[in-house]
Coordinates of C-alpha atoms in Angstrom, one line a residue:
M1 CA -47.6 -83.1 -35.9
G2 CA -49.0 -79.7 -34.7
A3 CA -46.8 -79.5 -32.0
K4 CA -43.7 -80.0 -34.2
S5 CA -44.8 -77.4 -36.6
F6 CA -45.5 -74.9 -33.9
V7 CA -42.0 -75.5 -32.4
A8 CA -40.4 -75.3 -35.8
I9 CA -42.3 -71.9 -36.5
F10 CA -41.3 -70.4 -33.2
V11 CA -37.4 -71.2 -33.7
L12 CA -37.7 -70.2 -37.3
A13 CA -39.2 -66.6 -35.9
A14 CA -36.7 -66.3 -33.0
C15 CA -33.8 -66.8 -35.6
L16 CA -35.1 -64.4 -38.0
C17 CA -35.8 -61.7 -35.4
K18 CA -32.4 -62.3 -33.9
G19 CA -30.4 -62.6 -37.1
L20 CA -32.0 -59.5 -39.1
S21 CA -32.3 -57.3 -36.2
S22 CA -29.3 -57.9 -34.3
P23 CA -26.6 -55.5 -36.0
I24 CA -29.1 -52.8 -36.5
E25 CA -30.1 -52.9 -32.7
R26 CA -26.7 -53.0 -31.7
E27 CA -25.7 -49.7 -33.7
E28 CA -28.8 -48.2 -32.3
Q29 CA -27.9 -49.3 -28.8
N30 CA -24.5 -47.8 -29.0
A31 CA -25.7 -44.7 -30.5
D32 CA -28.4 -44.3 -27.7
Y33 CA -25.7 -45.0 -25.1
E34 CA -23.4 -42.3 -26.4
L35 CA -26.3 -39.8 -26.5
L36 CA -27.1 -40.7 -23.0
N37 CA -23.6 -40.5 -21.8
R38 CA -23.2 -37.1 -23.6
N39 CA -26.5 -35.8 -21.9
D40 CA -25.4 -37.1 -18.6
E41 CA -22.1 -35.2 -18.9
L42 CA -23.7 -32.3 -19.7
V43 CA -26.2 -32.7 -16.9
L44 CA -23.3 -33.3 -14.5
R45 CA -21.3 -30.1 -15.9
S46 CA -24.4 -27.9 -15.4
D47 CA -24.8 -29.2 -12.0
L48 CA -21.3 -28.8 -10.8
A49 CA -21.3 -25.1 -12.6
L50 CA -24.3 -24.2 -10.2
P51 CA -22.7 -24.8 -6.9
Q52 CA -19.5 -23.2 -8.5
S53 CA -21.4 -20.2 -9.1
L54 CA -22.8 -19.9 -5.7
D55 CA -19.5 -20.7 -4.1
S56 CA -17.9 -17.8 -6.0
S57 CA -20.7 -15.5 -5.1
L58 CA -20.7 -16.4 -1.5
K59 CA -16.9 -15.7 -1.5
S60 CA -17.2 -12.1 -3.0
L61 CA -20.2 -11.5 -0.3
A62 CA -17.7 -12.8 2.5
K63 CA -15.3 -10.3 1.3
E64 CA -17.6 -7.5 1.2
V65 CA -18.6 -8.2 4.9
Q66 CA -15.1 -8.4 5.8
L67 CA -14.3 -5.1 4.4
K68 CA -17.4 -3.6 6.1
T69 CA -16.2 -5.4 9.6
D70 CA -12.8 -4.0 9.2
E71 CA -14.3 -0.4 8.8
V72 CA -16.6 -0.8 12.1
E73 CA -13.6 -2.4 14.0
A74 CA -11.5 0.9 12.8
M75 CA -14.4 3.1 14.2
V76 CA -14.5 1.1 17.2
F77 CA -10.9 1.5 17.9
V78 CA -10.9 5.4 17.3
L79 CA -14.0 5.8 19.9
K80 CA -12.3 3.9 22.2
A81 CA -9.0 5.9 21.9
K82 CA -10.9 8.8 22.5
A83 CA -12.7 7.8 25.4
A84 CA -9.4 6.3 27.0
S85 CA -7.7 9.8 27.0
N86 CA -10.5 11.5 28.6
Q87 CA -9.2 15.2 28.1
T88 CA -10.9 18.3 27.2
V89 CA -8.6 20.6 24.8
S90 CA -9.4 24.1 24.0
D91 CA -7.3 27.2 23.2
A92 CA -4.1 25.5 23.0
A93 CA -2.4 22.4 22.3
S94 CA -1.5 21.6 25.6
N95 CA -4.8 22.5 27.5
Q96 CA -6.2 19.7 29.6
T97 CA -8.9 18.7 32.2
V98 CA -8.1 16.0 34.3
S99 CA -10.4 14.9 37.2
D100 CA -10.4 12.4 40.0
A101 CA -6.6 12.2 40.5
A102 CA -4.3 13.8 43.4
S103 CA -2.9 16.2 40.9
N104 CA -5.9 17.7 39.2
Q105 CA -5.0 20.3 36.5
T106 CA -7.1 22.7 34.5
V107 CA -4.9 24.4 31.7
S108 CA -6.4 27.1 29.7
D109 CA -5.2 30.1 27.3
A110 CA -1.5 29.4 27.6
A111 CA 0.9 26.4 27.9
S112 CA 1.9 27.1 31.3
N113 CA -1.7 28.1 33.0
Q114 CA -2.8 25.8 35.6
T115 CA -5.2 25.2 38.4
V116 CA -4.2 22.5 40.8
S117 CA -6.6 21.3 43.7
D118 CA -6.7 18.6 46.1
A119 CA -3.0 18.6 46.7
A120 CA -1.0 20.2 49.6
S121 CA 0.3 22.8 47.3
N122 CA -2.7 24.2 45.5
Q123 CA -1.7 26.9 42.7
T124 CA -3.7 29.0 40.3
V125 CA -1.6 30.3 37.5
S126 CA -3.2 32.6 35.0
D127 CA -2.3 34.4 31.9
A128 CA 1.4 34.5 32.6
A129 CA 4.1 31.9 33.7
S130 CA 4.5 33.7 36.9
N131 CA 1.1 34.4 38.2
Q132 CA 0.2 32.1 41.2
T133 CA -2.3 32.1 44.1
V134 CA -1.0 29.7 46.7
S135 CA -3.4 28.7 49.6
D136 CA -3.5 26.5 52.7
A137 CA -0.1 28.0 53.6
A138 CA 1.2 30.4 56.3
S139 CA 2.2 32.9 53.6
N140 CA -0.7 32.9 50.9
Q141 CA 0.3 35.2 47.9
T142 CA -1.2 36.5 44.8
V143 CA 1.0 37.3 41.9
S144 CA -1.0 38.5 38.6
D145 CA -1.2 41.1 35.8
A146 CA -2.3 44.0 38.1
A147 CA -1.2 45.2 41.4
S148 CA -4.6 45.6 42.9
N149 CA -5.6 42.0 42.6
Q150 CA -6.5 40.3 45.8
T151 CA -6.8 36.8 46.9
V152 CA -9.4 35.5 49.5
S153 CA -8.6 32.2 51.1
D154 CA -8.0 30.3 54.4
A155 CA -11.0 28.0 53.8
A156 CA -10.9 24.0 54.4
S157 CA -12.1 23.6 50.8
N158 CA -9.1 25.4 49.3
Q159 CA -11.0 27.9 47.5
T160 CA -9.4 31.0 45.8
K161 CA -11.1 33.9 44.8
T162 CA -9.6 36.8 42.8
V163 CA -11.1 40.2 42.8
S164 CA -9.6 42.4 40.0
L165 CA -10.1 46.1 41.0
R166 CA -9.9 48.4 38.0
P167 CA -9.5 52.2 38.2
L168 CA -12.6 54.0 36.9
N169 CA -12.1 55.9 33.7

């Protein structure tokens, strides 16, 4: 009889525990489950907010870097354009110095002034449109602002020397 009473008490205890606590436990379990789901949703939302904020800050940083890159590219373009033109301009808008070409020219103080070298018809023109020094030709001439100016020439290196003689005051 000891074993039968033991089994009966065990079954009765099991039924009482299951019967008394079942509805309360289910409500508590549902409440706990809903709280856990809400907490999980909040955690997921906060976890998603962090990468989104990082993404937006990285996008703004990338835009700033792109703007600075564009500024640097513009500066490089200007510097390349200046280097490509290879000109020295002074005293007039048309003044140029061009070197290492067959028709080298130096223009200064007037739009029509030229010094041409390394060509068969070398000329020096200064201070007026009609002033010329021509060398390496049979009839070398100097035309300038004073009647007493002289040209010394006839050298293989096409040198022109202009001597200006002025009356003493």
